[in-house]
PDB file of C-alpha atoms in Angstrom:
ATOM      1  CA  MET A  19      99.255 -53.505 -82.849  1.00 69.00           C
ATOM      2  CA  ALA A  20      98.859 -52.486 -86.459  1.00 86.00           C
ATOM      3  CA  THR A  21      99.300 -48.914 -87.529  1.00 87.00           C
ATOM      4  CA  ARG A  22      97.972 -47.060 -90.517  1.00 86.00           C
ATOM      5  CA  THR A  23      98.612 -43.678 -92.009  1.00 89.00           C
ATOM      6  CA  ILE A  24      95.373 -41.783 -92.506  1.00 86.00           C
ATOM      7  CA  ALA A  25      95.312 -38.171 -93.704  1.00 82.00           C
ATOM      8  CA  GLY A  26      99.058 -37.922 -93.143  1.00 83.00           C
ATOM      9  CA  LYS A  27      98.925 -39.123 -89.545  1.00 85.00           C
ATOM     10  CA  THR A  28     100.016 -42.545 -88.292  1.00 88.00           C
ATOM     11  CA  VAL A  29      97.426 -44.056 -85.957  1.00 88.00           C
ATOM     12  CA  GLN A  30      96.892 -47.408 -84.254  1.00 88.00           C
ATOM     13  CA  VAL A  31      94.101 -49.561 -85.648  1.00 88.00           C
ATOM     14  CA  ASN A  32      92.754 -53.036 -84.979  1.00 89.00           C
ATOM     15  CA  ASP A  33      92.209 -55.684 -87.647  1.00 87.00           C
ATOM     16  CA  GLU A  34      88.687 -54.375 -88.339  1.00 86.00           C
ATOM     17  CA  GLY A  35      89.984 -50.904 -89.068  1.00 84.00           C
ATOM     18  CA  PHE A  36      88.765 -49.203 -85.884  1.00 90.00           C
ATOM     19  CA  LEU A  37      91.122 -46.730 -84.228  1.00 89.00           C
ATOM     20  CA  THR A  38      92.274 -48.216 -80.935  1.00 89.00           C
ATOM     21  CA  ASP A  39      93.281 -44.885 -79.391  1.00 88.00           C
ATOM     22  CA  SER A  40      90.486 -42.386 -79.873  1.00 88.00           C
ATOM     23  CA  THR A  41      92.762 -39.499 -78.865  1.00 90.00           C
ATOM     24  CA  GLU A  42      94.729 -39.993 -82.098  1.00 89.00           C
ATOM     25  CA  TRP A  43      91.632 -39.054 -84.116  1.00 91.00           C
ATOM     26  CA  THR A  44      91.421 -35.811 -86.079  1.00 92.00           C
ATOM     27  CA  LYS A  45      88.716 -34.287 -88.267  1.00 91.00           C
ATOM     28  CA  GLU A  46      90.921 -34.906 -91.303  1.00 91.00           C
ATOM     29  CA  ILE A  47      91.045 -38.615 -90.420  1.00 91.00           C
ATOM     30  CA  ALA A  48      87.249 -38.612 -90.174  1.00 93.00           C
ATOM     31  CA  ALA A  49      86.977 -37.085 -93.630  1.00 92.00           C
ATOM     32  CA  GLU A  50      89.301 -39.661 -95.146  1.00 91.00           C
ATOM     33  CA  ILE A  51      87.593 -42.665 -93.545  1.00 92.00           C
ATOM     34  CA  ALA A  52      84.203 -41.267 -94.596  1.00 93.00           C
ATOM     35  CA  ALA A  53      85.413 -41.142 -98.188  1.00 92.00           C
ATOM     36  CA  GLU A  54      86.656 -44.742 -97.892  1.00 90.00           C
ATOM     37  CA  GLU A  55      83.251 -45.785 -96.559  1.00 90.00           C
ATOM     38  CA  GLY A  56      81.602 -44.260 -99.605  1.00 90.00           C
ATOM     39  CA  ILE A  57      79.916 -41.478 -97.682  1.00 91.00           C
ATOM     40  CA  GLY A  58      81.615 -38.628 -99.497  1.00 87.00           C
ATOM     41  CA  GLU A  59      81.927 -35.183 -98.015  1.00 91.00           C
ATOM     42  CA  LEU A  60      80.879 -34.823 -94.402  1.00 94.00           C
ATOM     43  CA  THR A  61      78.076 -32.285 -94.011  1.00 94.00           C
ATOM     44  CA  SER A  62      76.941 -30.483 -90.879  1.00 94.00           C
ATOM     45  CA  ALA A  63      74.290 -33.197 -90.460  1.00 93.00           C
ATOM     46  CA  HIS A  64      77.022 -35.842 -90.392  1.00 95.00           C
ATOM     47  CA  TRP A  65      78.966 -33.774 -87.870  1.00 96.00           C
ATOM     48  CA  GLN A  66      75.943 -33.468 -85.621  1.00 94.00           C
ATOM     49  CA  VAL A  67      76.106 -37.279 -85.280  1.00 95.00           C
ATOM     50  CA  LEU A  68      79.902 -37.499 -85.113  1.00 95.00           C
ATOM     51  CA  ASP A  69      80.207 -34.748 -82.507  1.00 94.00           C
ATOM     52  CA  PHE A  70      77.669 -36.519 -80.325  1.00 94.00           C
ATOM     53  CA  ALA A  71      79.509 -39.825 -80.740  1.00 93.00           C
ATOM     54  CA  ARG A  72      82.853 -38.206 -79.895  1.00 93.00           C
ATOM     55  CA  ALA A  73      81.402 -36.575 -76.782  1.00 92.00           C
ATOM     56  CA  TYR A  74      79.753 -39.828 -75.664  1.00 89.00           C
ATOM     57  CA  GLY A  75      82.795 -40.643 -73.618  1.00 80.00           C
ATOM     58  CA  ASP A  76      85.870 -42.774 -73.027  1.00 80.00           C
ATOM     59  CA  GLY A  77      86.449 -43.698 -76.660  1.00 82.00           C
ATOM     60  CA  LYS A  78      83.316 -45.824 -76.545  1.00 88.00           C
ATOM     61  CA  SER A  79      80.671 -45.759 -79.250  1.00 91.00           C
ATOM     62  CA  PRO A  80      77.064 -44.905 -78.532  1.00 91.00           C
ATOM     63  CA  THR A  81      74.465 -47.339 -79.877  1.00 91.00           C
ATOM     64  CA  LEU A  82      72.238 -46.242 -82.770  1.00 93.00           C
ATOM     65  CA  ARG A  83      69.330 -45.545 -80.439  1.00 92.00           C
ATOM     66  CA  GLN A  84      71.525 -43.459 -78.177  1.00 92.00           C
ATOM     67  CA  ILE A  85      72.615 -41.502 -81.254  1.00 93.00           C
ATOM     68  CA  THR A  86      69.085 -40.809 -82.507  1.00 93.00           C
ATOM     69  CA  GLY A  87      67.964 -39.811 -79.022  1.00 92.00           C
ATOM     70  CA  GLY A  88      71.094 -37.863 -78.125  1.00 90.00           C
ATOM     71  CA  ALA A  89      71.923 -36.141 -81.407  1.00 91.00           C
ATOM     72  CA  GLY A  90      68.241 -35.513 -82.072  1.00 91.00           C
ATOM     73  CA  LEU A  91      67.627 -37.056 -85.467  1.00 93.00           C
ATOM     74  CA  SER A  92      65.325 -39.757 -86.774  1.00 95.00           C
ATOM     75  CA  THR A  93      66.314 -43.346 -87.468  1.00 95.00           C
ATOM     76  CA  LYS A  94      65.521 -42.731 -91.142  1.00 95.00           C
ATOM     77  CA  ASP A  95      67.864 -39.736 -91.276  1.00 95.00           C
ATOM     78  CA  LEU A  96      70.643 -41.620 -89.510  1.00 96.00           C
ATOM     79  CA  PHE A  97      70.422 -44.475 -92.026  1.00 96.00           C
ATOM     80  CA  ALA A  98      70.307 -41.956 -94.878  1.00 95.00           C
ATOM     81  CA  LEU A  99      73.431 -40.136 -93.644  1.00 95.00           C
ATOM     82  CA  PHE A 100      75.409 -43.323 -93.013  1.00 95.00           C
ATOM     83  CA  PRO A 101      73.870 -45.895 -95.341  1.00 94.00           C
ATOM     84  CA  LYS A 102      74.568 -49.621 -95.165  1.00 92.00           C
ATOM     85  CA  GLY A 103      75.664 -50.042 -91.599  1.00 92.00           C
ATOM     86  CA  PRO A 104      75.510 -46.812 -89.563  1.00 94.00           C
ATOM     87  CA  ALA A 105      76.625 -48.496 -86.323  1.00 92.00           C
ATOM     88  CA  LYS A 106      80.003 -49.510 -87.665  1.00 91.00           C
ATOM     89  CA  LYS A 107      80.410 -46.516 -89.953  1.00 93.00           C
ATOM     90  CA  VAL A 108      79.780 -43.888 -87.290  1.00 94.00           C
ATOM     91  CA  ALA A 109      82.174 -45.663 -84.915  1.00 93.00           C
ATOM     92  CA  ARG A 110      84.893 -45.970 -87.522  1.00 93.00           C
ATOM     93  CA  ILE A 111      84.632 -42.391 -88.779  1.00 94.00           C
ATOM     94  CA  ALA A 112      84.480 -41.008 -85.233  1.00 93.00           C
ATOM     95  CA  GLY A 113      87.619 -42.960 -84.332  1.00 92.00           C
ATOM     96  CA  LEU A 114      85.857 -44.973 -81.631  1.00 92.00           C
ATOM     97  CA  GLY A 115      85.573 -48.656 -80.777  1.00 87.00           C
ATOM     98  CA  LYS A 116      82.782 -50.885 -82.008  1.00 85.00           C
ATOM     99  CA  PRO A 117      79.479 -50.151 -80.229  1.00 83.00           C
ATOM    100  CA  GLU A 118      79.057 -52.475 -77.249  1.00 85.00           C
ATOM    101  CA  GLY A 119      75.322 -52.100 -76.647  1.00 81.00           C
ATOM    102  CA  CYS A 120      72.557 -53.934 -78.516  1.00 82.00           C
ATOM    103  CA  VAL A 121      69.997 -51.218 -79.212  1.00 80.00           C
TER     104      VAL A 121
ATOM    105  CA  MET B  20      78.583 -63.046-105.504  1.00 43.00           C
ATOM    106  CA  THR B  21      81.060 -60.838-103.684  1.00 51.00           C
ATOM    107  CA  ASN B  22      79.086 -57.732-104.600  1.00 62.00           C
ATOM    108  CA  GLU B  23      75.867 -59.126-103.199  1.00 77.00           C
ATOM    109  CA  ASN B  24      74.943 -57.751 -99.830  1.00 91.00           C
ATOM    110  CA  ARG B  25      74.544 -60.152 -96.918  1.00 95.00           C
ATOM    111  CA  HIS B  26      70.865 -60.787 -96.222  1.00 96.00           C
ATOM    112  CA  ILE B  27      69.262 -62.225 -93.090  1.00 97.00           C
ATOM    113  CA  ALA B  28      65.647 -63.344 -92.903  1.00 97.00           C
ATOM    114  CA  PHE B  29      63.796 -64.009 -89.663  1.00 97.00           C
ATOM    115  CA  ILE B  30      60.650 -66.091 -89.380  1.00 97.00           C
ATOM    116  CA  CYS B  31      58.716 -65.016 -86.278  1.00 97.00           C
ATOM    117  CA  SER B  32      56.236 -67.720 -85.287  1.00 97.00           C
ATOM    118  CA  LYS B  33      55.707 -66.890 -81.609  1.00 96.00           C
ATOM    119  CA  GLY B  34      53.525 -64.200 -80.082  1.00 95.00           C
ATOM    120  CA  THR B  35      54.835 -64.085 -76.531  1.00 95.00           C
ATOM    121  CA  LEU B  36      56.703 -61.069 -75.208  1.00 93.00           C
ATOM    122  CA  ASP B  37      59.958 -62.964 -74.679  1.00 93.00           C
ATOM    123  CA  MET B  38      59.929 -64.444 -78.182  1.00 95.00           C
ATOM    124  CA  ALA B  39      59.198 -61.086 -79.803  1.00 95.00           C
ATOM    125  CA  TYR B  40      62.616 -59.704 -79.035  1.00 95.00           C
ATOM    126  CA  PRO B  41      65.169 -62.064 -80.660  1.00 96.00           C
ATOM    127  CA  ALA B  42      64.355 -61.005 -84.232  1.00 95.00           C
ATOM    128  CA  LEU B  43      64.106 -57.346 -83.217  1.00 96.00           C
ATOM    129  CA  VAL B  44      67.476 -57.296 -81.466  1.00 95.00           C
ATOM    130  CA  MET B  45      69.311 -59.307 -84.105  1.00 96.00           C
ATOM    131  CA  GLY B  46      67.566 -57.536 -86.974  1.00 96.00           C
ATOM    132  CA  TRP B  47      68.554 -54.150 -85.566  1.00 95.00           C
ATOM    133  CA  ALA B  48      72.160 -55.303 -85.122  1.00 95.00           C
ATOM    134  CA  ALA B  49      72.145 -56.555 -88.708  1.00 96.00           C
ATOM    135  CA  LEU B  50      70.906 -53.208 -90.056  1.00 96.00           C
ATOM    136  CA  GLY B  51      73.543 -51.416 -87.996  1.00 94.00           C
ATOM    137  CA  ASN B  52      76.167 -53.557 -89.701  1.00 92.00           C
ATOM    138  CA  GLY B  53      74.843 -52.996 -93.200  1.00 94.00           C
ATOM    139  CA  ILE B  54      73.083 -56.331 -93.619  1.00 96.00           C
ATOM    140  CA  ASP B  55      69.696 -56.526 -95.401  1.00 96.00           C
ATOM    141  CA  VAL B  56      66.859 -57.685 -93.154  1.00 97.00           C
ATOM    142  CA  THR B  57      63.566 -59.398 -93.981  1.00 97.00           C
ATOM    143  CA  ILE B  58      61.103 -60.476 -91.293  1.00 97.00           C
ATOM    144  CA  PHE B  59      58.264 -62.883 -92.015  1.00 97.00           C
ATOM    145  CA  PHE B  60      55.502 -63.107 -89.409  1.00 97.00           C
ATOM    146  CA  THR B  61      53.571 -66.335 -89.262  1.00 96.00           C
ATOM    147  CA  PHE B  62      51.000 -67.941 -86.972  1.00 96.00           C
ATOM    148  CA  TRP B  63      51.212 -66.491 -83.437  1.00 97.00           C
ATOM    149  CA  GLY B  64      54.012 -64.259 -84.638  1.00 96.00           C
ATOM    150  CA  LEU B  65      51.334 -62.146 -86.325  1.00 96.00           C
ATOM    151  CA  ASP B  66      50.568 -60.743 -82.858  1.00 96.00           C
ATOM    152  CA  LEU B  67      53.825 -58.797 -83.140  1.00 96.00           C
ATOM    153  CA  ILE B  68      52.487 -56.759 -86.054  1.00 96.00           C
ATOM    154  CA  ASN B  69      48.814 -56.772 -85.067  1.00 96.00           C
ATOM    155  CA  ASN B  70      47.805 -53.239 -84.058  1.00 95.00           C
ATOM    156  CA  GLU B  71      45.432 -54.584 -81.409  1.00 95.00           C
ATOM    157  CA  ARG B  72      47.932 -57.019 -79.942  1.00 95.00           C
ATOM    158  CA  VAL B  73      51.437 -55.577 -80.209  1.00 95.00           C
ATOM    159  CA  ASP B  74      51.196 -53.485 -77.038  1.00 95.00           C
ATOM    160  CA  HIS B  75      49.695 -56.361 -75.063  1.00 94.00           C
ATOM    161  CA  LEU B  76      52.128 -59.213 -75.616  1.00 94.00           C
ATOM    162  CA  GLU B  77      52.553 -61.322 -72.503  1.00 94.00           C
ATOM    163  CA  LEU B  78      54.834 -63.753 -70.767  1.00 91.00           C
ATOM    164  CA  ALA B  79      53.285 -66.687 -68.875  1.00 90.00           C
ATOM    165  CA  PRO B  80      55.054 -68.325 -65.935  1.00 87.00           C
ATOM    166  CA  VAL B  81      53.133 -71.597 -66.386  1.00 89.00           C
ATOM    167  CA  ALA B  82      55.235 -74.402 -67.901  1.00 87.00           C
ATOM    168  CA  ASN B  83      58.162 -72.007 -68.202  1.00 87.00           C
ATOM    169  CA  THR B  84      60.977 -73.876 -66.477  1.00 87.00           C
ATOM    170  CA  SER B  85      63.386 -70.973 -66.861  1.00 86.00           C
ATOM    171  CA  MET B  86      61.291 -68.641 -64.718  1.00 85.00           C
ATOM    172  CA  LYS B  87      62.663 -68.866 -61.201  1.00 84.00           C
ATOM    173  CA  MET B  88      61.402 -67.484 -57.916  1.00 81.00           C
ATOM    174  CA  THR B  89      64.593 -65.414 -57.720  1.00 83.00           C
ATOM    175  CA  MET B  90      63.324 -63.318 -60.638  1.00 78.00           C
ATOM    176  CA  MET B  91      60.524 -62.124 -58.376  1.00 75.00           C
ATOM    177  CA  GLY B  92      63.029 -61.176 -55.714  1.00 77.00           C
ATOM    178  CA  VAL B  93      62.565 -64.329 -53.602  1.00 80.00           C
ATOM    179  CA  LYS B  94      66.065 -65.681 -52.995  1.00 84.00           C
ATOM    180  CA  THR B  95      65.444 -69.390 -53.454  1.00 83.00           C
ATOM    181  CA  GLY B  96      68.164 -70.346 -55.931  1.00 83.00           C
ATOM    182  CA  ASN B  97      66.976 -72.719 -58.609  1.00 85.00           C
ATOM    183  CA  LEU B  98      63.463 -73.094 -57.301  1.00 86.00           C
ATOM    184  CA  GLY B  99      61.033 -72.458 -60.149  1.00 85.00           C
ATOM    185  CA  ILE B 100      57.706 -70.680 -59.964  1.00 84.00           C
ATOM    186  CA  PRO B 101      55.367 -73.616 -59.187  1.00 85.00           C
ATOM    187  CA  ASN B 102      52.870 -74.205 -61.997  1.00 86.00           C
ATOM    188  CA  ALA B 103      50.149 -74.311 -59.349  1.00 86.00           C
ATOM    189  CA  LEU B 104      51.105 -70.738 -58.439  1.00 85.00           C
ATOM    190  CA  GLY B 105      51.427 -69.705 -62.070  1.00 87.00           C
ATOM    191  CA  VAL B 106      47.762 -70.428 -62.763  1.00 88.00           C
ATOM    192  CA  LEU B 107      46.613 -67.890 -60.181  1.00 90.00           C
ATOM    193  CA  PRO B 108      44.834 -64.902 -61.702  1.00 91.00           C
ATOM    194  CA  GLY B 109      47.256 -62.066 -62.348  1.00 91.00           C
ATOM    195  CA  MET B 110      50.408 -64.189 -62.497  1.00 89.00           C
ATOM    196  CA  THR B 111      50.814 -63.752 -66.265  1.00 91.00           C
ATOM    197  CA  ALA B 112      50.275 -60.016 -65.945  1.00 92.00           C
ATOM    198  CA  PHE B 113      52.793 -59.982 -63.115  1.00 89.00           C
ATOM    199  CA  ALA B 114      55.471 -61.866 -65.068  1.00 89.00           C
ATOM    200  CA  THR B 115      54.826 -59.617 -68.061  1.00 92.00           C
ATOM    201  CA  LYS B 116      55.227 -56.466 -66.002  1.00 91.00           C
ATOM    202  CA  LEU B 117      58.444 -57.861 -64.530  1.00 89.00           C
ATOM    203  CA  MET B 118      59.915 -58.345 -67.984  1.00 90.00           C
ATOM    204  CA  LYS B 119      58.694 -54.988 -69.312  1.00 91.00           C
ATOM    205  CA  ASP B 120      60.201 -53.158 -66.327  1.00 91.00           C
ATOM    206  CA  LYS B 121      63.509 -54.947 -66.836  1.00 89.00           C
ATOM    207  CA  MET B 122      63.532 -54.041 -70.527  1.00 89.00           C
ATOM    208  CA  GLU B 123      62.796 -50.418 -69.718  1.00 90.00           C
ATOM    209  CA  GLN B 124      65.676 -50.314 -67.242  1.00 90.00           C
ATOM    210  CA  LEU B 125      67.967 -51.561 -69.989  1.00 87.00           C
ATOM    211  CA  GLN B 126      66.513 -48.900 -72.330  1.00 87.00           C
ATOM    212  CA  VAL B 127      65.150 -51.539 -74.669  1.00 91.00           C
ATOM    213  CA  PRO B 128      62.243 -50.024 -76.605  1.00 94.00           C
ATOM    214  CA  PRO B 129      58.771 -51.609 -76.576  1.00 95.00           C
ATOM    215  CA  VAL B 130      57.978 -53.943 -79.493  1.00 95.00           C
ATOM    216  CA  ARG B 131      55.943 -51.369 -81.453  1.00 95.00           C
ATOM    217  CA  GLU B 132      58.720 -48.782 -81.309  1.00 94.00           C
ATOM    218  CA  TYR B 133      61.378 -51.393 -82.089  1.00 95.00           C
ATOM    219  CA  LEU B 134      59.479 -52.488 -85.209  1.00 96.00           C
ATOM    220  CA  GLN B 135      59.254 -48.873 -86.349  1.00 96.00           C
ATOM    221  CA  MET B 136      63.020 -48.475 -85.866  1.00 95.00           C
ATOM    222  CA  LEU B 137      63.608 -51.569 -88.000  1.00 96.00           C
ATOM    223  CA  VAL B 138      61.286 -50.308 -90.739  1.00 97.00           C
ATOM    224  CA  ASP B 139      62.967 -46.886 -90.678  1.00 96.00           C
ATOM    225  CA  GLY B 140      66.332 -48.639 -90.897  1.00 95.00           C
ATOM    226  CA  GLY B 141      65.225 -50.424 -94.054  1.00 95.00           C
ATOM    227  CA  ALA B 142      63.950 -53.811 -92.847  1.00 96.00           C
ATOM    228  CA  LYS B 143      61.151 -55.398 -94.868  1.00 96.00           C
ATOM    229  CA  LEU B 144      58.230 -56.887 -92.931  1.00 96.00           C
ATOM    230  CA  TYR B 145      55.800 -59.421 -94.389  1.00 96.00           C
ATOM    231  CA  ALA B 146      52.807 -61.340 -93.055  1.00 96.00           C
ATOM    232  CA  CYS B 147      52.185 -64.993 -93.875  1.00 95.00           C
ATOM    233  CA  LYS B 148      49.132 -65.400 -96.107  1.00 94.00           C
ATOM    234  CA  MET B 149      47.911 -68.699 -94.714  1.00 94.00           C
ATOM    235  CA  SER B 150      48.061 -67.454 -91.124  1.00 95.00           C
ATOM    236  CA  VAL B 151      46.412 -64.152 -92.070  1.00 94.00           C
ATOM    237  CA  ASP B 152      43.545 -66.051 -93.753  1.00 94.00           C
ATOM    238  CA  MET B 153      43.241 -68.492 -90.879  1.00 94.00           C
ATOM    239  CA  MET B 154      42.985 -65.738 -88.287  1.00 93.00           C
ATOM    240  CA  GLY B 155      40.659 -63.605 -90.383  1.00 94.00           C
ATOM    241  CA  LEU B 156      43.052 -60.659 -90.513  1.00 94.00           C
ATOM    242  CA  SER B 157      43.853 -58.186 -93.295  1.00 92.00           C
ATOM    243  CA  THR B 158      46.600 -55.647 -93.939  1.00 91.00           C
ATOM    244  CA  ALA B 159      44.420 -53.030 -92.219  1.00 92.00           C
ATOM    245  CA  ASP B 160      45.024 -54.864 -88.920  1.00 94.00           C
ATOM    246  CA  PHE B 161      48.782 -54.453 -89.092  1.00 95.00           C
ATOM    247  CA  VAL B 162      51.142 -51.779 -87.821  1.00 94.00           C
ATOM    248  CA  GLU B 163      52.570 -49.315 -90.302  1.00 92.00           C
ATOM    249  CA  GLY B 164      55.528 -50.630 -92.235  1.00 92.00           C
ATOM    250  CA  VAL B 165      54.271 -54.134 -92.957  1.00 93.00           C
ATOM    251  CA  ASP B 166      55.010 -54.438 -96.641  1.00 83.00           C
ATOM    252  CA  SER B 167      52.391 -56.960 -97.704  1.00 92.00           C
ATOM    253  CA  VAL B 168      50.842 -60.363 -97.158  1.00 95.00           C
ATOM    254  CA  VAL B 169      52.853 -63.012 -98.971  1.00 95.00           C
ATOM    255  CA  THR B 170      52.725 -66.763 -99.535  1.00 95.00           C
ATOM    256  CA  ALA B 171      55.357 -69.229 -98.365  1.00 94.00           C
ATOM    257  CA  SER B 172      56.474 -69.518-101.963  1.00 94.00           C
ATOM    258  CA  ASP B 173      56.905 -65.717-102.229  1.00 94.00           C
ATOM    259  CA  PHE B 174      58.992 -65.845 -99.061  1.00 94.00           C
ATOM    260  CA  MET B 175      61.243 -68.488-100.605  1.00 94.00           C
ATOM    261  CA  ASP B 176      61.732 -66.310-103.683  1.00 94.00           C
ATOM    262  CA  MET B 177      62.498 -63.159-101.726  1.00 94.00           C
ATOM    263  CA  THR B 178      65.016 -64.877 -99.446  1.00 94.00           C
ATOM    264  CA  ASP B 179      67.065 -66.501-102.189  1.00 93.00           C
ATOM    265  CA  GLY B 180      70.634 -66.582-100.871  1.00 93.00           C
ATOM    266  CA  ALA B 181      69.662 -65.211 -97.441  1.00 96.00           C
ATOM    267  CA  GLN B 182      70.482 -66.706 -94.077  1.00 96.00           C
ATOM    268  CA  ILE B 183      67.220 -67.754 -92.440  1.00 96.00           C
ATOM    269  CA  ILE B 184      66.527 -67.803 -88.721  1.00 97.00           C
ATOM    270  CA  PHE B 185      63.355 -69.421 -87.389  1.00 97.00           C
ATOM    271  CA  ILE B 186      62.060 -68.135 -84.076  1.00 96.00           C
TER     272      ILE B 186
END
């Protein structure tokens, strides 16, 4: 298992850069991965999505439709907050696995 | 080249309920992964973006060898729905309802809502000019989000370098 140091903390990651142990995640790690993903500073709107994803359960990622329904934002807003691939970006920043559902 | 974003284009040529979903599911997955998506609707596929038709797409059991009696809850293994039974009035509506119920259980949105999600996620939808002319349609007949009516040649230009999937 590969490890990586993000925001001063060593965490386990897979070859696609997803954290493999979601309990190792911190808000500082989220901020650093978000910067890497070109998202910049995380706003309260970003956190509304990330908090929902973190609470989804068991280190699993919600699908995009579960996020829009559950976190209460539109598809347009979700794609604006996490442009160019929100499914992967939300999962990576929230320290979760790749989403397993299709919608 | 390396800076160019991956681009997938779907050609939807079928208007049945079962054949509406492949492009929607894959297109949505593509958008979620940061891939550009273009969908071109041609021939029967225009039903998917036709305001009058999109909520009434159907699935017919006749000549569909994959539809088995077991799907209707009759435990008969590989026995198909006999074509003679499939022609009975109401069988198409029945098969359609079966599929719609299943989709709802799996929380798969209806086609109209799915298309809207794709548009909101940045997918570009186009209608095929020849099919539109042949069926006497115009842009006013289409759901919101259909970019424009384009020719086959336009489609070739706009999908330069894209991966193309014909459905």
